[in-house]
Amino acid sequence: QSALPQPASVSGSPGQSITISCTGTSSDVGGYNYVSWYQHHPGKAPQVMIYEVSNRPSGVSNRFSGSKSGNTASLTISGLQAEDEADYYCSSYTGGNTPFVFGTGTKVTVL
Amino acid sequence: EVQLVESGGGLVQPGGSLRLSCAASGFTFSSHLMHWVRQAPGKGLVWVSRINSDGSTINYADSVQGRFTISRDNAKNTLYLQMNSLGAEDTAVYYCVRDNGYKIDYWGQGTLVTVSS
């Protein structure tokens, strides 16, 4: 199971919106509504921002939203803030002996 | 509050062994599948192994099959990863993660394993 391609980096100014894509196949992203997005500040525990494609855990800002179309999932961050600067990874359940596949990761920079 | 705290990482020579532990708290550990996920320096996240709630079903990534052994002690709320025949390719931060129904919802902070002579 190969890593799910994500753009290596995305940047935006404070207040802007950015979108990160995560491209899979019908065996992972396209086949299940179990796509999650994680925010990772180096040295800290990754935190789930979106689960099951578009659901936000309690405590996560509503500036974060998720969607899926076919084999591609997306994470949108609206009203970009300095604290959003981090690495973001998607993941998808696969149903196989390798139950989860992760994205290649996207570094978000707030200009 | 859910907490996952890994320990046991460190520097080990090629061919050596290490045992990682993950102490879980804040939830009913015995009710959840658990996984190990790793991240090599400068690389992305990679799933390593999973164990179901009672330890009866286990899976491994091909890259660690036959060398790593996952286990758990539900009485101690602890997850383990025994790593043998370590190589440079195993150098990574190892994360203990909780499965909550086809999704990973909590991560530990990770423990660094460095394989080098």
Tab-separated table of C-alpha atoms in Angstrom:
chain	number	residue	atom	x	y	z
A	1	GLN	CA	0.000	0.000	0.000
A	2	SER	CA	1.670	3.240	-1.157
A	3	ALA	CA	1.495	6.512	0.719
A	4	LEU	CA	-1.284	8.826	-0.396
A	5	PRO	CA	0.137	11.780	-2.330
A	6	GLN	CA	-0.279	15.206	-0.760
A	7	PRO	CA	1.293	18.504	-1.810
A	8	ALA	CA	4.613	18.897	0.003
A	9	SER	CA	3.827	22.431	1.082
A	10	VAL	CA	1.012	24.948	1.108
A	11	SER	CA	1.207	28.515	2.326
A	12	GLY	CA	-1.170	31.369	2.932
A	13	SER	CA	-1.491	34.685	4.659
A	14	PRO	CA	-3.390	35.117	7.911
A	15	GLY	CA	-7.117	35.119	7.260
A	16	GLN	CA	-6.861	33.318	3.941
A	17	SER	CA	-8.154	29.834	3.178
A	18	ILE	CA	-6.043	26.936	2.000
A	19	THR	CA	-6.906	23.457	0.817
A	20	ILE	CA	-4.792	20.313	1.057
A	21	SER	CA	-5.548	17.373	-1.190
A	22	CYS	CA	-5.010	13.680	-0.508
A	23	THR	CA	-5.211	11.365	-3.498
A	24	GLY	CA	-5.987	7.712	-3.052
A	25	THR	CA	-7.611	4.840	-4.881
A	26	SER	CA	-10.866	2.932	-4.764
A	27	SER	CA	-9.166	0.591	-2.275
A	28	ASP	CA	-8.720	3.287	0.327
A	29	VAL	CA	-9.975	6.883	0.102
A	30	GLY	CA	-12.580	6.150	-2.541
A	31	GLY	CA	-13.760	2.935	-0.954
A	32	TYR	CA	-14.415	4.026	2.606
A	33	ASN	CA	-15.713	7.072	4.431
A	34	TYR	CA	-12.923	6.630	6.974
A	35	VAL	CA	-10.594	9.442	6.002
A	36	SER	CA	-8.956	11.380	8.815
A	37	TRP	CA	-6.700	14.407	8.949
A	38	TYR	CA	-4.021	14.976	11.574
A	39	GLN	CA	-2.178	18.109	12.609
A	40	HIS	CA	1.376	17.508	13.756
A	41	HIS	CA	3.590	20.011	15.457
A	42	PRO	CA	7.069	18.409	15.542
A	43	GLY	CA	7.871	16.942	18.913
A	44	LYS	CA	4.239	16.734	19.920
A	45	ALA	CA	1.567	14.110	19.548
A	46	PRO	CA	-0.355	14.353	16.284
A	47	GLN	CA	-3.917	15.550	16.799
A	48	VAL	CA	-6.951	14.486	14.815
A	49	MET	CA	-8.633	17.458	13.168
A	50	ILE	CA	-11.151	15.642	10.958
A	51	TYR	CA	-12.455	12.076	11.056
A	52	GLU	CA	-14.811	10.113	8.796
A	53	VAL	CA	-14.169	12.566	5.930
A	54	SER	CA	-15.886	15.613	7.369
A	55	ASN	CA	-16.495	15.280	11.105
A	56	ARG	CA	-14.727	17.501	13.612
A	57	PRO	CA	-13.871	16.253	17.091
A	58	SER	CA	-15.075	18.424	19.932
A	59	GLY	CA	-12.588	21.167	20.622
A	60	VAL	CA	-11.374	21.484	17.034
A	61	SER	CA	-12.030	24.853	15.450
A	62	ASN	CA	-14.767	25.041	12.846
A	63	ARG	CA	-12.195	26.696	10.609
A	64	PHE	CA	-11.175	23.144	9.719
A	65	SER	CA	-13.370	21.238	7.295
A	66	GLY	CA	-13.040	18.058	5.276
A	67	SER	CA	-14.574	16.657	2.131
A	68	LYS	CA	-14.169	13.889	-0.395
A	69	SER	CA	-14.827	13.483	-4.089
A	70	GLY	CA	-14.137	10.128	-5.632
A	71	ASN	CA	-10.642	9.016	-4.653
A	72	THR	CA	-9.509	12.435	-3.430
A	73	ALA	CA	-10.032	13.861	0.032
A	74	SER	CA	-9.451	17.467	0.968
A	75	LEU	CA	-8.818	19.481	4.109
A	76	THR	CA	-9.663	23.166	4.081
A	77	ILE	CA	-8.429	25.605	6.686
A	78	SER	CA	-10.333	28.870	6.660
A	79	GLY	CA	-9.264	32.080	8.330
A	80	LEU	CA	-5.663	30.885	8.521
A	81	GLN	CA	-3.942	31.653	11.814
A	82	ALA	CA	-0.307	31.494	12.906
A	83	GLU	CA	-1.076	28.547	15.181
A	84	ASP	CA	-2.167	26.523	12.140
A	85	GLU	CA	1.419	26.318	10.958
A	86	ALA	CA	2.216	22.596	11.207
A	87	ASP	CA	2.461	19.390	9.215
A	88	TYR	CA	-0.820	17.818	8.118
A	89	TYR	CA	-1.356	14.174	7.233
A	90	CYS	CA	-4.355	12.413	5.822
A	91	SER	CA	-5.059	8.777	6.476
A	92	SER	CA	-7.546	6.272	5.177
A	93	TYR	CA	-8.787	2.932	6.379
A	94	THR	CA	-8.110	0.244	3.762
A	95	GLY	CA	-9.894	-2.826	5.026
A	96	GLY	CA	-6.860	-4.982	4.381
A	97	ASN	CA	-4.056	-6.483	6.415
A	98	THR	CA	-2.503	-3.012	6.321
A	99	PRO	CA	-5.485	-1.289	7.909
A	100	PHE	CA	-4.355	2.307	7.543
A	101	VAL	CA	-2.463	4.177	4.871
A	102	PHE	CA	-1.170	7.689	5.459
A	103	GLY	CA	-0.561	10.661	3.240
A	104	THR	CA	2.878	11.931	2.378
A	105	GLY	CA	2.311	15.002	4.540
A	106	THR	CA	1.898	18.706	3.833
A	107	LYS	CA	3.774	21.491	5.558
A	108	VAL	CA	1.511	24.464	6.064
A	109	THR	CA	3.243	27.816	6.351
A	110	VAL	CA	1.493	30.979	7.476
A	111	LEU	CA	3.176	33.875	5.748
B	1	GLU	CA	-8.281	12.614	29.455
B	2	VAL	CA	-6.870	9.998	27.116
B	3	GLN	CA	-3.118	9.654	27.467
B	4	LEU	CA	-0.668	7.416	25.651
B	5	VAL	CA	2.919	7.561	26.877
B	6	GLU	CA	5.608	5.668	25.001
B	7	SER	CA	8.954	4.657	26.449
B	8	GLY	CA	11.853	2.349	25.690
B	9	GLY	CA	13.382	4.067	22.693
B	10	GLY	CA	17.063	4.770	22.374
B	11	LEU	CA	20.249	4.039	20.473
B	12	VAL	CA	20.824	0.432	19.465
B	13	GLN	CA	23.381	-1.237	17.232
B	14	PRO	CA	22.370	-2.920	13.979
B	15	GLY	CA	21.097	-6.393	14.706
B	16	GLY	CA	20.105	-5.446	18.223
B	17	SER	CA	16.783	-5.450	20.024
B	18	LEU	CA	14.567	-3.007	21.870
B	19	ARG	CA	11.238	-3.258	23.621
B	20	LEU	CA	8.894	-0.297	23.449
B	21	SER	CA	6.100	0.243	25.937
B	22	CYS	CA	3.028	2.426	25.815
B	23	ALA	CA	1.200	3.234	29.029
B	24	ALA	CA	-2.444	4.050	28.409
B	25	SER	CA	-4.793	5.948	30.706
B	26	GLY	CA	-8.045	7.863	30.640
B	27	PHE	CA	-10.035	5.211	28.786
B	28	THR	CA	-10.963	1.539	28.891
B	29	PHE	CA	-7.797	0.143	27.336
B	30	SER	CA	-9.138	-3.394	27.057
B	31	SER	CA	-11.933	-2.226	24.749
B	32	HIS	CA	-9.756	-0.818	21.988
B	33	LEU	CA	-7.627	-2.074	19.144
B	34	MET	CA	-4.191	-0.495	19.337
B	35	HIS	CA	-1.517	0.162	16.747
B	36	TRP	CA	2.091	1.195	16.367
B	37	VAL	CA	2.895	3.769	13.684
B	38	ARG	CA	6.381	5.051	12.881
B	39	GLN	CA	7.954	8.027	11.183
B	40	ALA	CA	11.496	7.889	9.865
B	41	PRO	CA	13.469	11.145	9.900
B	42	GLY	CA	12.159	13.462	7.201
B	43	LYS	CA	9.636	10.896	6.052
B	44	GLY	CA	5.911	10.329	6.443
B	45	LEU	CA	3.874	8.183	8.775
B	46	VAL	CA	3.826	4.430	8.240
B	47	TRP	CA	1.621	1.850	9.920
B	48	VAL	CA	3.635	-0.875	11.658
B	49	SER	CA	1.375	-3.257	13.552
B	50	ARG	CA	-2.001	-3.686	15.218
B	51	ILE	CA	-3.472	-5.846	17.942
B	52	ASN	CA	-7.120	-6.333	18.756
B	53	SER	CA	-8.618	-5.756	22.159
B	54	ASP	CA	-7.859	-9.169	23.643
B	55	GLY	CA	-4.632	-9.805	21.770
B	56	SER	CA	-6.000	-12.649	19.685
B	57	THR	CA	-5.639	-10.955	16.292
B	58	ILE	CA	-2.394	-9.343	15.197
B	59	ASN	CA	-1.128	-7.897	11.931
B	60	TYR	CA	2.237	-6.541	10.817
B	61	ALA	CA	3.571	-4.489	7.959
B	62	ASP	CA	5.628	-6.603	5.564
B	63	SER	CA	8.725	-4.596	6.474
B	64	VAL	CA	8.667	-5.784	10.097
B	65	GLN	CA	6.979	-9.191	9.802
B	66	GLY	CA	9.066	-11.835	11.557
B	67	ARG	CA	11.195	-9.283	13.422
B	68	PHE	CA	8.692	-7.304	15.507
B	69	THR	CA	6.156	-8.629	18.003
B	70	ILE	CA	3.234	-6.599	19.292
B	71	SER	CA	1.550	-7.537	22.551
B	72	ARG	CA	-0.562	-6.026	25.297
B	73	ASP	CA	-1.265	-6.445	28.983
B	74	ASN	CA	-4.800	-5.280	29.643
B	75	ALA	CA	-4.320	-5.644	33.402
B	76	LYS	CA	-1.496	-3.104	33.211
B	77	ASN	CA	-3.066	-0.934	30.485
B	78	THR	CA	0.119	-1.285	28.492
B	79	LEU	CA	0.956	-1.941	24.848
B	80	TYR	CA	4.319	-3.340	23.799
B	81	LEU	CA	6.452	-3.669	20.701
B	82	GLN	CA	9.376	-6.079	20.822
B	83	MET	CA	11.788	-5.214	18.014
B	84	ASN	CA	14.515	-7.664	17.008
B	85	SER	CA	17.118	-7.725	14.231
B	86	LEU	CA	16.982	-3.976	13.956
B	87	GLY	CA	18.429	-2.252	10.921
B	88	ALA	CA	19.078	1.325	9.920
B	89	GLU	CA	15.734	1.345	8.116
B	90	ASP	CA	13.999	0.950	11.474
B	91	THR	CA	15.300	4.297	12.731
B	92	ALA	CA	12.176	6.313	13.430
B	93	VAL	CA	9.902	7.859	15.996
B	94	TYR	CA	7.461	5.167	17.084
B	95	TYR	CA	3.942	6.212	18.034
B	96	CYS	CA	1.393	4.271	20.008
B	97	VAL	CA	-2.104	5.040	18.702
B	98	ARG	CA	-5.655	4.187	19.680
B	99	ASP	CA	-8.154	2.776	17.200
B	100	ASN	CA	-11.728	3.916	17.655
B	101	GLY	CA	-13.672	2.121	14.982
B	102	TYR	CA	-11.744	2.283	11.689
B	103	LYS	CA	-10.050	5.510	12.717
B	104	ILE	CA	-7.083	6.498	14.819
B	105	ASP	CA	-8.184	9.099	17.320
B	106	TYR	CA	-5.349	9.467	19.830
B	107	TRP	CA	-1.586	9.420	19.508
B	108	GLY	CA	1.235	9.368	21.978
B	109	GLN	CA	4.128	11.785	21.666
B	110	GLY	CA	6.366	9.054	20.336
B	111	THR	CA	9.672	7.497	21.292
B	112	LEU	CA	12.761	7.741	19.113
B	113	VAL	CA	14.583	4.602	18.048
B	114	THR	CA	17.988	5.095	16.453
B	115	VAL	CA	19.780	2.141	14.914
B	116	SER	CA	23.427	2.949	14.391
B	117	SER	CA	26.868	1.620	15.115
